PDB file of C-alpha atoms in Angstrom:
ATOM      1  CA  MET A  19     -14.570 -84.114  52.333  1.00 62.00           C
ATOM      2  CA  THR A  20     -10.847 -84.798  52.695  1.00 74.00           C
ATOM      3  CA  LEU A  21      -8.375 -85.348  49.891  1.00 82.00           C
ATOM      4  CA  PRO A  22      -6.598 -88.625  50.680  1.00 89.00           C
ATOM      5  CA  VAL A  23      -2.813 -88.844  50.988  1.00 93.00           C
ATOM      6  CA  THR A  24      -1.203 -92.275  50.709  1.00 96.00           C
ATOM      7  CA  VAL A  25       2.018 -94.120  49.873  1.00 97.00           C
ATOM      8  CA  LEU A  26       2.466 -96.009  46.593  1.00 98.00           C
ATOM      9  CA  ASP A  27       4.945 -98.876  46.117  1.00 98.00           C
ATOM     10  CA  VAL A  28       5.972 -99.905  42.606  1.00 98.00           C
ATOM     11  CA  VAL A  29       4.946-103.465  41.777  1.00 98.00           C
ATOM     12  CA  ALA A  30       5.636-103.647  38.044  1.00 98.00           C
ATOM     13  CA  VAL A  31       6.880-101.496  35.150  1.00 98.00           C
ATOM     14  CA  ARG A  32       5.904-102.206  31.543  1.00 97.00           C
ATOM     15  CA  ARG A  33       6.500-100.320  28.300  1.00 97.00           C
ATOM     16  CA  ILE A  34       3.199-100.231  26.424  1.00 97.00           C
ATOM     17  CA  THR A  35       4.755 -98.120  23.646  1.00 97.00           C
ATOM     18  CA  PRO A  36       8.374 -97.040  23.095  1.00 96.00           C
ATOM     19  CA  ARG A  37       7.640 -93.741  24.873  1.00 95.00           C
ATOM     20  CA  THR A  38       5.003 -94.759  27.442  1.00 97.00           C
ATOM     21  CA  ALA A  39       5.551 -96.739  30.642  1.00 97.00           C
ATOM     22  CA  ARG A  40       2.626 -98.255  32.514  1.00 98.00           C
ATOM     23  CA  ILE A  41       3.549 -98.554  36.185  1.00 98.00           C
ATOM     24  CA  THR A  42       1.563-100.665  38.627  1.00 98.00           C
ATOM     25  CA  PHE A  43       1.515 -99.479  42.241  1.00 98.00           C
ATOM     26  CA  GLU A  44       0.272-100.999  45.476  1.00 98.00           C
ATOM     27  CA  ALA A  45      -1.371 -98.286  47.564  1.00 97.00           C
ATOM     28  CA  GLN A  46      -1.109 -98.470  51.333  1.00 96.00           C
ATOM     29  CA  ALA A  47      -4.690 -97.129  51.535  1.00 94.00           C
ATOM     30  CA  LEU A  48      -7.294 -96.646  48.822  1.00 94.00           C
ATOM     31  CA  ALA A  49     -10.913 -95.531  49.012  1.00 90.00           C
ATOM     32  CA  ASP A  50     -13.584 -97.810  47.558  1.00 90.00           C
ATOM     33  CA  ASP A  51     -14.609 -95.271  44.912  1.00 89.00           C
ATOM     34  CA  VAL A  52     -11.120 -94.961  43.408  1.00 91.00           C
ATOM     35  CA  GLY A  53     -11.265 -96.326  39.874  1.00 92.00           C
ATOM     36  CA  GLY A  54     -15.043 -96.400  39.826  1.00 91.00           C
ATOM     37  CA  THR A  55     -15.469 -93.469  37.445  1.00 93.00           C
ATOM     38  CA  PRO A  56     -13.448 -92.237  34.440  1.00 95.00           C
ATOM     39  CA  ASP A  57     -10.934 -89.389  34.272  1.00 95.00           C
ATOM     40  CA  GLN A  58      -9.917 -89.472  37.948  1.00 95.00           C
ATOM     41  CA  GLN A  59      -7.209 -86.871  38.540  1.00 94.00           C
ATOM     42  CA  LEU A  60      -4.490 -87.216  41.160  1.00 95.00           C
ATOM     43  CA  LYS A  61      -1.137 -85.763  42.149  1.00 95.00           C
ATOM     44  CA  LEU A  62       2.019 -87.812  42.539  1.00 97.00           C
ATOM     45  CA  CYS A  63       4.686 -86.791  45.040  1.00 97.00           C
ATOM     46  CA  PHE A  64       8.244 -87.456  43.833  1.00 97.00           C
ATOM     47  CA  PRO A  65      11.280 -87.587  46.114  1.00 96.00           C
ATOM     48  CA  ARG A  66      13.850 -84.805  46.052  1.00 93.00           C
ATOM     49  CA  PRO A  67      17.362 -85.688  44.839  1.00 89.00           C
ATOM     50  CA  GLY A  68      19.066 -87.718  47.541  1.00 89.00           C
ATOM     51  CA  GLN A  69      15.790 -88.987  49.039  1.00 92.00           C
ATOM     52  CA  ARG A  70      14.790 -92.632  48.684  1.00 92.00           C
ATOM     53  CA  GLU A  71      11.129 -91.734  49.166  1.00 94.00           C
ATOM     54  CA  PRO A  72       9.205 -88.460  49.375  1.00 96.00           C
ATOM     55  CA  VAL A  73       8.205 -86.636  52.545  1.00 95.00           C
ATOM     56  CA  LEU A  74       4.406 -86.497  52.390  1.00 95.00           C
ATOM     57  CA  PRO A  75       2.022 -83.880  53.772  1.00 93.00           C
ATOM     58  CA  ALA A  76      -0.055 -84.996  56.728  1.00 89.00           C
ATOM     59  CA  GLN A  77      -3.659 -86.001  56.084  1.00 85.00           C
ATOM     60  CA  GLN A  78      -6.058 -83.117  56.810  1.00 82.00           C
ATOM     61  CA  ASP A  79      -9.792 -82.795  57.446  1.00 80.00           C
ATOM     62  CA  ASP A  80     -10.611 -80.337  54.650  1.00 82.00           C
ATOM     63  CA  PRO A  81     -10.108 -80.553  50.853  1.00 76.00           C
ATOM     64  CA  MET A  82      -7.219 -78.051  50.607  1.00 82.00           C
ATOM     65  CA  GLY A  83      -5.647 -78.848  53.967  1.00 87.00           C
ATOM     66  CA  TRP A  84      -3.167 -81.193  52.278  1.00 91.00           C
ATOM     67  CA  TYR A  85      -1.722 -78.266  50.320  1.00 91.00           C
ATOM     68  CA  ARG A  86      -1.188 -76.149  53.407  1.00 92.00           C
ATOM     69  CA  ALA A  87       0.518 -79.144  55.011  1.00 93.00           C
ATOM     70  CA  TYR A  88       2.574 -79.573  51.833  1.00 94.00           C
ATOM     71  CA  LEU A  89       3.782 -75.953  51.956  1.00 94.00           C
ATOM     72  CA  ALA A  90       4.666 -76.413  55.631  1.00 94.00           C
ATOM     73  CA  ILE A  91       7.294 -79.014  54.685  1.00 95.00           C
ATOM     74  CA  PRO A  92      10.748 -77.357  54.497  1.00 95.00           C
ATOM     75  CA  GLU A  93      11.487 -76.533  50.857  1.00 94.00           C
ATOM     76  CA  ALA A  94      14.608 -78.719  50.721  1.00 94.00           C
ATOM     77  CA  GLU A  95      12.504 -81.741  51.742  1.00 95.00           C
ATOM     78  CA  ARG A  96       9.219 -80.839  50.026  1.00 96.00           C
ATOM     79  CA  PRO A  97       8.249 -83.417  47.377  1.00 96.00           C
ATOM     80  CA  LEU A  98       7.947 -82.474  43.711  1.00 95.00           C
ATOM     81  CA  LEU A  99       4.304 -82.577  42.570  1.00 95.00           C
ATOM     82  CA  ARG A 100       3.019 -83.624  39.157  1.00 94.00           C
ATOM     83  CA  SER A 101      -0.565 -84.202  37.984  1.00 94.00           C
ATOM     84  CA  PHE A 102      -1.655 -87.529  36.484  1.00 96.00           C
ATOM     85  CA  THR A 103      -4.789 -89.481  35.604  1.00 96.00           C
ATOM     86  CA  LEU A 104      -5.574 -92.885  37.045  1.00 97.00           C
ATOM     87  CA  ARG A 105      -5.519 -95.339  34.147  1.00 98.00           C
ATOM     88  CA  ARG A 106      -7.002 -98.333  35.907  1.00 97.00           C
ATOM     89  CA  ARG A 107      -7.589 -99.991  39.256  1.00 97.00           C
ATOM     90  CA  GLN A 108      -7.185-103.746  39.384  1.00 96.00           C
ATOM     91  CA  PRO A 109     -10.566-105.045  40.651  1.00 94.00           C
ATOM     92  CA  GLY A 110     -10.704-106.133  44.257  1.00 93.00           C
ATOM     93  CA  THR A 111      -7.207-104.857  45.086  1.00 96.00           C
ATOM     94  CA  ARG A 112      -5.350-101.715  46.132  1.00 97.00           C
ATOM     95  CA  ARG A 113      -3.306-101.904  42.931  1.00 98.00           C
ATOM     96  CA  ILE A 114      -3.546 -99.049  40.455  1.00 98.00           C
ATOM     97  CA  GLU A 115      -1.988 -98.384  37.047  1.00 98.00           C
ATOM     98  CA  ILE A 116      -0.628 -95.001  35.956  1.00 98.00           C
ATOM     99  CA  ASP A 117       0.847 -94.223  32.525  1.00 98.00           C
ATOM    100  CA  PHE A 118       3.987 -92.071  32.209  1.00 97.00           C
ATOM    101  CA  VAL A 119       4.949 -90.386  28.940  1.00 95.00           C
ATOM    102  CA  LEU A 120       8.734 -90.679  28.625  1.00 93.00           C
ATOM    103  CA  HIS A 121       9.445 -87.359  26.955  1.00 80.00           C
ATOM    104  CA  GLY A 122      12.978 -86.885  28.261  1.00 69.00           C
ATOM    105  CA  SER A 123      15.145 -87.186  31.338  1.00 68.00           C
ATOM    106  CA  THR A 124      14.993 -83.637  32.700  1.00 72.00           C
ATOM    107  CA  GLY A 125      11.522 -83.470  34.268  1.00 83.00           C
ATOM    108  CA  PRO A 126      11.108 -85.191  37.654  1.00 89.00           C
ATOM    109  CA  ALA A 127       8.282 -87.506  36.558  1.00 93.00           C
ATOM    110  CA  ALA A 128       9.783 -88.749  33.283  1.00 92.00           C
ATOM    111  CA  ALA A 129      13.269 -89.048  34.817  1.00 92.00           C
ATOM    112  CA  TRP A 130      11.861 -91.079  37.710  1.00 95.00           C
ATOM    113  CA  ALA A 131       9.804 -93.329  35.406  1.00 96.00           C
ATOM    114  CA  LEU A 132      12.794 -94.066  33.155  1.00 95.00           C
ATOM    115  CA  ARG A 133      14.556 -95.808  36.032  1.00 94.00           C
ATOM    116  CA  ALA A 134      11.545 -96.972  38.086  1.00 96.00           C
ATOM    117  CA  ALA A 135      11.697-100.521  39.434  1.00 97.00           C
ATOM    118  CA  PRO A 136       9.695-102.693  41.853  1.00 98.00           C
ATOM    119  CA  GLY A 137      10.198-101.484  45.400  1.00 97.00           C
ATOM    120  CA  ASP A 138      10.453 -97.795  44.516  1.00 97.00           C
ATOM    121  CA  ARG A 139       8.077 -95.517  46.383  1.00 97.00           C
ATOM    122  CA  LEU A 140       6.019 -92.407  45.632  1.00 98.00           C
ATOM    123  CA  GLY A 141       3.242 -90.519  47.380  1.00 97.00           C
ATOM    124  CA  MET A 142      -0.251 -89.827  46.035  1.00 97.00           C
ATOM    125  CA  VAL A 143      -2.764 -87.096  46.815  1.00 95.00           C
ATOM    126  CA  GLY A 144      -6.268 -87.964  45.624  1.00 91.00           C
ATOM    127  CA  PRO A 145      -8.086 -88.935  43.566  1.00 90.00           C
ATOM    128  CA  SER A 146     -11.341 -87.551  44.886  1.00 78.00           C
ATOM    129  CA  THR A 147     -14.906 -87.318  43.613  1.00 74.00           C
ATOM    130  CA  LEU A 148     -14.860 -83.786  45.028  1.00 70.00           C
ATOM    131  CA  TYR A 149     -13.592 -82.568  41.641  1.00 69.00           C
ATOM    132  CA  ALA A 150     -15.875 -84.681  39.455  1.00 75.00           C
ATOM    133  CA  PRO A 151     -17.997 -82.783  36.889  1.00 77.00           C
ATOM    134  CA  PRO A 152     -21.578 -82.022  37.973  1.00 74.00           C
ATOM    135  CA  VAL A 153     -22.953 -84.172  35.132  1.00 83.00           C
ATOM    136  CA  PRO A 154     -21.106 -87.489  34.618  1.00 90.00           C
ATOM    137  CA  PHE A 155     -19.461 -87.727  31.214  1.00 91.00           C
ATOM    138  CA  ALA A 156     -21.314 -90.849  30.089  1.00 92.00           C
ATOM    139  CA  GLU A 157     -24.650 -89.342  31.082  1.00 94.00           C
ATOM    140  CA  ALA A 158     -23.899 -86.138  29.162  1.00 94.00           C
ATOM    141  CA  ALA A 159     -22.745 -88.189  26.165  1.00 95.00           C
ATOM    142  CA  VAL A 160     -26.026 -90.086  25.959  1.00 95.00           C
ATOM    143  CA  ALA A 161     -27.866 -86.767  25.736  1.00 95.00           C
ATOM    144  CA  ALA A 162     -25.658 -85.568  22.839  1.00 97.00           C
ATOM    145  CA  ASP A 163     -25.848 -86.514  19.159  1.00 97.00           C
ATOM    146  CA  TRP A 164     -22.109 -87.078  18.936  1.00 98.00           C
ATOM    147  CA  VAL A 165     -19.052 -86.954  21.155  1.00 98.00           C
ATOM    148  CA  LEU A 166     -15.547 -85.797  20.264  1.00 98.00           C
ATOM    149  CA  LEU A 167     -12.504 -86.600  22.393  1.00 98.00           C
ATOM    150  CA  ALA A 168      -9.230 -85.017  21.278  1.00 97.00           C
ATOM    151  CA  GLY A 169      -5.746 -84.714  22.710  1.00 96.00           C
ATOM    152  CA  ASP A 170      -2.153 -85.862  22.666  1.00 96.00           C
ATOM    153  CA  GLU A 171      -0.417 -88.803  24.331  1.00 95.00           C
ATOM    154  CA  THR A 172      -0.632 -87.146  27.756  1.00 95.00           C
ATOM    155  CA  ALA A 173      -4.423 -87.177  27.385  1.00 96.00           C
ATOM    156  CA  LEU A 174      -4.618 -90.860  26.439  1.00 97.00           C
ATOM    157  CA  PRO A 175      -5.052 -92.256  29.991  1.00 97.00           C
ATOM    158  CA  ALA A 176      -8.066 -90.014  30.658  1.00 96.00           C
ATOM    159  CA  LEU A 177      -9.390 -90.305  27.110  1.00 97.00           C
ATOM    160  CA  ALA A 178      -9.235 -94.092  27.269  1.00 98.00           C
ATOM    161  CA  THR A 179     -11.173 -94.251  30.551  1.00 97.00           C
ATOM    162  CA  LEU A 180     -13.840 -91.921  29.122  1.00 97.00           C
ATOM    163  CA  LEU A 181     -14.237 -94.105  26.035  1.00 98.00           C
ATOM    164  CA  GLU A 182     -14.523 -97.193  28.219  1.00 97.00           C
ATOM    165  CA  ALA A 183     -17.333 -95.517  30.183  1.00 96.00           C
ATOM    166  CA  LEU A 184     -19.452 -94.729  27.114  1.00 97.00           C
ATOM    167  CA  PRO A 185     -22.468 -96.994  26.574  1.00 97.00           C
ATOM    168  CA  ALA A 186     -23.534 -98.605  23.326  1.00 97.00           C
ATOM    169  CA  GLY A 187     -25.430 -96.361  20.953  1.00 97.00           C
ATOM    170  CA  VAL A 188     -23.270 -93.258  21.474  1.00 97.00           C
ATOM    171  CA  ARG A 189     -21.483 -91.925  18.397  1.00 98.00           C
ATOM    172  CA  ALA A 190     -17.893 -91.155  19.440  1.00 98.00           C
ATOM    173  CA  LEU A 191     -14.947 -89.665  17.579  1.00 97.00           C
ATOM    174  CA  ALA A 192     -11.437 -89.859  19.057  1.00 98.00           C
ATOM    175  CA  TRP A 193      -8.730 -87.749  17.412  1.00 97.00           C
ATOM    176  CA  VAL A 194      -5.324 -88.303  19.006  1.00 97.00           C
ATOM    177  CA  GLU A 195      -1.923 -86.788  18.213  1.00 97.00           C
ATOM    178  CA  VAL A 196       1.119 -88.962  18.970  1.00 96.00           C
ATOM    179  CA  ALA A 197       4.771 -88.862  17.931  1.00 94.00           C
ATOM    180  CA  ASP A 198       4.512 -91.623  15.327  1.00 95.00           C
ATOM    181  CA  THR A 199       2.831 -94.935  14.474  1.00 96.00           C
ATOM    182  CA  ALA A 200       4.623 -96.806  17.266  1.00 96.00           C
ATOM    183  CA  GLU A 201       2.894 -94.642  19.881  1.00 96.00           C
ATOM    184  CA  ARG A 202      -0.628 -95.734  19.015  1.00 97.00           C
ATOM    185  CA  GLN A 203      -2.538 -97.549  21.763  1.00 96.00           C
ATOM    186  CA  GLU A 204      -5.586 -99.771  21.606  1.00 96.00           C
ATOM    187  CA  LEU A 205      -8.747 -97.850  22.478  1.00 97.00           C
ATOM    188  CA  VAL A 206     -11.784 -99.848  23.571  1.00 97.00           C
ATOM    189  CA  SER A 207     -15.376 -98.676  23.833  1.00 98.00           C
ATOM    190  CA  ARG A 208     -18.925-100.004  23.626  1.00 97.00           C
ATOM    191  CA  ALA A 209     -19.791 -96.821  21.733  1.00 98.00           C
ATOM    192  CA  ASP A 210     -19.862 -96.518  17.962  1.00 97.00           C
ATOM    193  CA  LEU A 211     -16.235 -95.380  17.875  1.00 98.00           C
ATOM    194  CA  GLU A 212     -14.171 -93.858  15.091  1.00 97.00           C
ATOM    195  CA  VAL A 213     -10.489 -93.270  15.918  1.00 97.00           C
ATOM    196  CA  ARG A 214      -8.203 -90.972  13.948  1.00 97.00           C
ATOM    197  CA  TRP A 215      -4.503 -91.033  14.792  1.00 97.00           C
ATOM    198  CA  VAL A 216      -2.472 -87.957  13.846  1.00 96.00           C
ATOM    199  CA  HIS A 217       1.334 -88.251  13.780  1.00 96.00           C
ATOM    200  CA  ARG A 218       3.420 -85.314  14.922  1.00 92.00           C
ATOM    201  CA  ASP A 219       6.517 -86.441  12.977  1.00 87.00           C
ATOM    202  CA  GLY A 220       8.698 -83.747  14.541  1.00 84.00           C
ATOM    203  CA  ALA A 221       6.220 -80.867  14.306  1.00 85.00           C
ATOM    204  CA  ALA A 222       5.424 -78.592  17.258  1.00 85.00           C
ATOM    205  CA  PRO A 223       3.069 -80.106  19.870  1.00 85.00           C
ATOM    206  CA  GLY A 224      -0.546 -79.824  18.771  1.00 89.00           C
ATOM    207  CA  ALA A 225       0.177 -78.430  15.309  1.00 90.00           C
ATOM    208  CA  ALA A 226      -0.665 -81.655  13.486  1.00 93.00           C
ATOM    209  CA  LEU A 227      -3.851 -82.230  15.483  1.00 93.00           C
ATOM    210  CA  THR A 228      -5.111 -78.681  14.961  1.00 91.00           C
ATOM    211  CA  ALA A 229      -4.310 -78.896  11.247  1.00 91.00           C
ATOM    212  CA  ALA A 230      -6.197 -82.179  10.955  1.00 92.00           C
ATOM    213  CA  PHE A 231      -9.452 -80.335  11.693  1.00 89.00           C
ATOM    214  CA  ARG A 232      -8.873 -77.849   8.891  1.00 87.00           C
ATOM    215  CA  GLY A 233     -11.540 -78.453   6.260  1.00 82.00           C
ATOM    216  CA  ALA A 234     -13.120 -81.337   8.194  1.00 89.00           C
ATOM    217  CA  GLU A 235     -16.898 -81.291   8.524  1.00 90.00           C
ATOM    218  CA  PRO A 236     -18.528 -81.871  11.912  1.00 93.00           C
ATOM    219  CA  PRO A 237     -21.347 -84.392  12.281  1.00 94.00           C
ATOM    220  CA  ALA A 238     -24.862 -83.019  12.448  1.00 95.00           C
ATOM    221  CA  GLY A 239     -26.595 -82.438  15.755  1.00 96.00           C
ATOM    222  CA  GLU A 240     -25.722 -81.472  19.312  1.00 96.00           C
ATOM    223  CA  PRO A 241     -22.068 -82.149  20.251  1.00 97.00           C
ATOM    224  CA  LEU A 242     -20.179 -82.916  23.440  1.00 97.00           C
ATOM    225  CA  VAL A 243     -16.430 -82.263  23.308  1.00 97.00           C
ATOM    226  CA  TRP A 244     -13.658 -83.258  25.715  1.00 97.00           C
ATOM    227  CA  MET A 245     -10.059 -82.345  24.990  1.00 97.00           C
ATOM    228  CA  ALA A 246      -6.752 -82.160  26.812  1.00 96.00           C
ATOM    229  CA  GLY A 247      -3.050 -81.920  26.111  1.00 94.00           C
ATOM    230  CA  GLU A 248      -0.502 -79.160  25.612  1.00 93.00           C
ATOM    231  CA  ALA A 249      -2.153 -75.928  26.791  1.00 92.00           C
ATOM    232  CA  GLY A 250      -1.448 -73.801  23.722  1.00 91.00           C
ATOM    233  CA  ALA A 251      -2.598 -76.560  21.394  1.00 92.00           C
ATOM    234  CA  VAL A 252      -5.804 -77.037  23.377  1.00 94.00           C
ATOM    235  CA  ARG A 253      -6.516 -73.300  23.089  1.00 93.00           C
ATOM    236  CA  ALA A 254      -5.917 -73.314  19.319  1.00 92.00           C
ATOM    237  CA  LEU A 255      -8.075 -76.392  18.791  1.00 94.00           C
ATOM    238  CA  ARG A 256     -10.861 -74.983  20.946  1.00 94.00           C
ATOM    239  CA  ARG A 257     -10.904 -71.789  18.867  1.00 94.00           C
ATOM    240  CA  ARG A 258     -11.106 -73.840  15.678  1.00 93.00           C
ATOM    241  CA  LEU A 259     -14.023 -75.907  16.963  1.00 94.00           C
ATOM    242  CA  VAL A 260     -15.912 -72.797  18.061  1.00 94.00           C
ATOM    243  CA  GLU A 261     -15.188 -70.669  14.995  1.00 93.00           C
ATOM    244  CA  GLU A 262     -15.191 -73.274  12.225  1.00 92.00           C
ATOM    245  CA  TRP A 263     -17.331 -76.114  13.562  1.00 93.00           C
ATOM    246  CA  GLY A 264     -19.749 -73.892  15.434  1.00 93.00           C
ATOM    247  CA  VAL A 265     -19.453 -75.830  18.703  1.00 95.00           C
ATOM    248  CA  PRO A 266     -20.872 -73.750  21.593  1.00 95.00           C
ATOM    249  CA  LYS A 267     -18.230 -73.035  24.242  1.00 94.00           C
ATOM    250  CA  PRO A 268     -20.296 -74.579  27.075  1.00 94.00           C
ATOM    251  CA  ARG A 269     -20.230 -77.896  25.156  1.00 95.00           C
ATOM    252  CA  ILE A 270     -16.416 -78.110  25.367  1.00 96.00           C
ATOM    253  CA  ASP A 271     -14.636 -79.484  28.447  1.00 95.00           C
ATOM    254  CA  PHE A 272     -10.962 -78.539  28.011  1.00 94.00           C
ATOM    255  CA  THR A 273      -7.776 -78.837  30.056  1.00 93.00           C
ATOM    256  CA  GLY A 274      -4.180 -77.852  29.365  1.00 90.00           C
ATOM    257  CA  TYR A 275      -2.210 -80.710  30.939  1.00 88.00           C
ATOM    258  CA  TRP A 276       1.230 -79.307  30.166  1.00 83.00           C
ATOM    259  CA  ARG A 277       2.939 -76.293  28.598  1.00 73.00           C
ATOM    260  CA  HIS A 278       5.572 -76.345  25.872  1.00 61.00           C
ATOM    261  CA  ARG A 279       8.929 -75.154  27.287  1.00 58.00           C
ATOM    262  CA  LEU A 280       7.372 -74.626  30.750  1.00 54.00           C
ATOM    263  CA  THR A 281       6.868 -76.947  33.717  1.00 59.00           C
ATOM    264  CA  GLN A 282       4.217 -77.178  36.422  1.00 59.00           C
ATOM    265  CA  ASP A 283       6.674 -75.376  38.704  1.00 57.00           C
ATOM    266  CA  ASP A 284       6.643 -72.267  36.485  1.00 50.00           C
ATOM    267  CA  ALA A 285       4.122 -69.526  37.201  1.00 49.00           C
ATOM    268  CA  PRO A 286       0.862 -69.618  35.214  1.00 55.00           C
ATOM    269  CA  THR A 287       0.616 -67.299  32.225  1.00 63.00           C
ATOM    270  CA  ALA A 288      -2.250 -64.856  31.696  1.00 64.00           C
ATOM    271  CA  GLU A 289      -3.763 -67.327  29.224  1.00 67.00           C
ATOM    272  CA  ASP A 290      -3.482 -70.148  31.792  1.00 55.00           C
ATOM    273  CA  LEU A 291      -5.332 -68.059  34.376  1.00 55.00           C
ATOM    274  CA  ALA A 292      -8.028 -67.111  31.872  1.00 58.00           C
ATOM    275  CA  ASP A 293      -8.536 -70.766  30.948  1.00 56.00           C
ATOM    276  CA  ALA A 294      -8.814 -71.760  34.605  1.00 55.00           C
ATOM    277  CA  GLN A 295     -11.367 -69.023  35.278  1.00 60.00           C
ATOM    278  CA  GLU A 296     -13.463 -70.063  32.294  1.00 61.00           C
ATOM    279  CA  ARG A 297     -13.411 -73.719  33.312  1.00 57.00           C
ATOM    280  CA  LEU A 298     -14.490 -72.816  36.866  1.00 56.00           C
ATOM    281  CA  ALA A 299     -17.321 -70.655  35.539  1.00 53.00           C
ATOM    282  CA  ALA A 300     -18.512 -73.480  33.272  1.00 53.00           C
ATOM    283  CA  ARG A 301     -18.713 -75.881  36.218  1.00 54.00           C
ATOM    284  CA  SER A 302     -20.392 -73.493  38.666  1.00 49.00           C
TER     285      SER A 302
END
């Protein structure tokens, strides 16, 4: 199975909160299954300074061939890669929506999104069902007594698609940390949903969300947990759920989307590598 590489043209830019931009792209090519399942991960290719559009790796015939082709691009021309989640595909079109958290002007993704306008161009690698979990989230949720989804604003695109995929009759809890009240987004689900918004109000990333679980009592029965956000905060919250709520580790799907004071270009820490190994073992 190949990992698709395509060109994206900006069609529209809309602020859905003061710090989040929803950008609509027209893809030059898009597989039929894109947007058909929740939490579809992809990589965006951003142009280097001085480039109007990124130089993209050639399409390859094997899943990791794109990365070898990417590394073969001269470093001065090689696009900057950042990971995102598909928020939505507009039915019957090649138009997709991706949310950008505007957390400053230094990172390539946020800096690009701050000035994005119709006609701008990016590249996209993925998404692909190759990396889908062995048991679909909605199917696993039906088999559980309750579902918890937790994260920060970077997790909201994936979290929202997972909630939208849940059927009626599922008990779902969504605990989300955002900067302040203005950053709340509407979350829609057919499930029996309870949403708790936690405001950071200047605290360190993840501190408010982790603290919110202190003293809270988990629902009775078998859980299913999904969480994502700042890597250190995800680790701390996972420990709390295991040690204080008694959630078995195999029942927690966790991902560190970003790292405080580090970028995706920085080398992984020992904790990052340990997390990756544990996630691979859980899915094997």
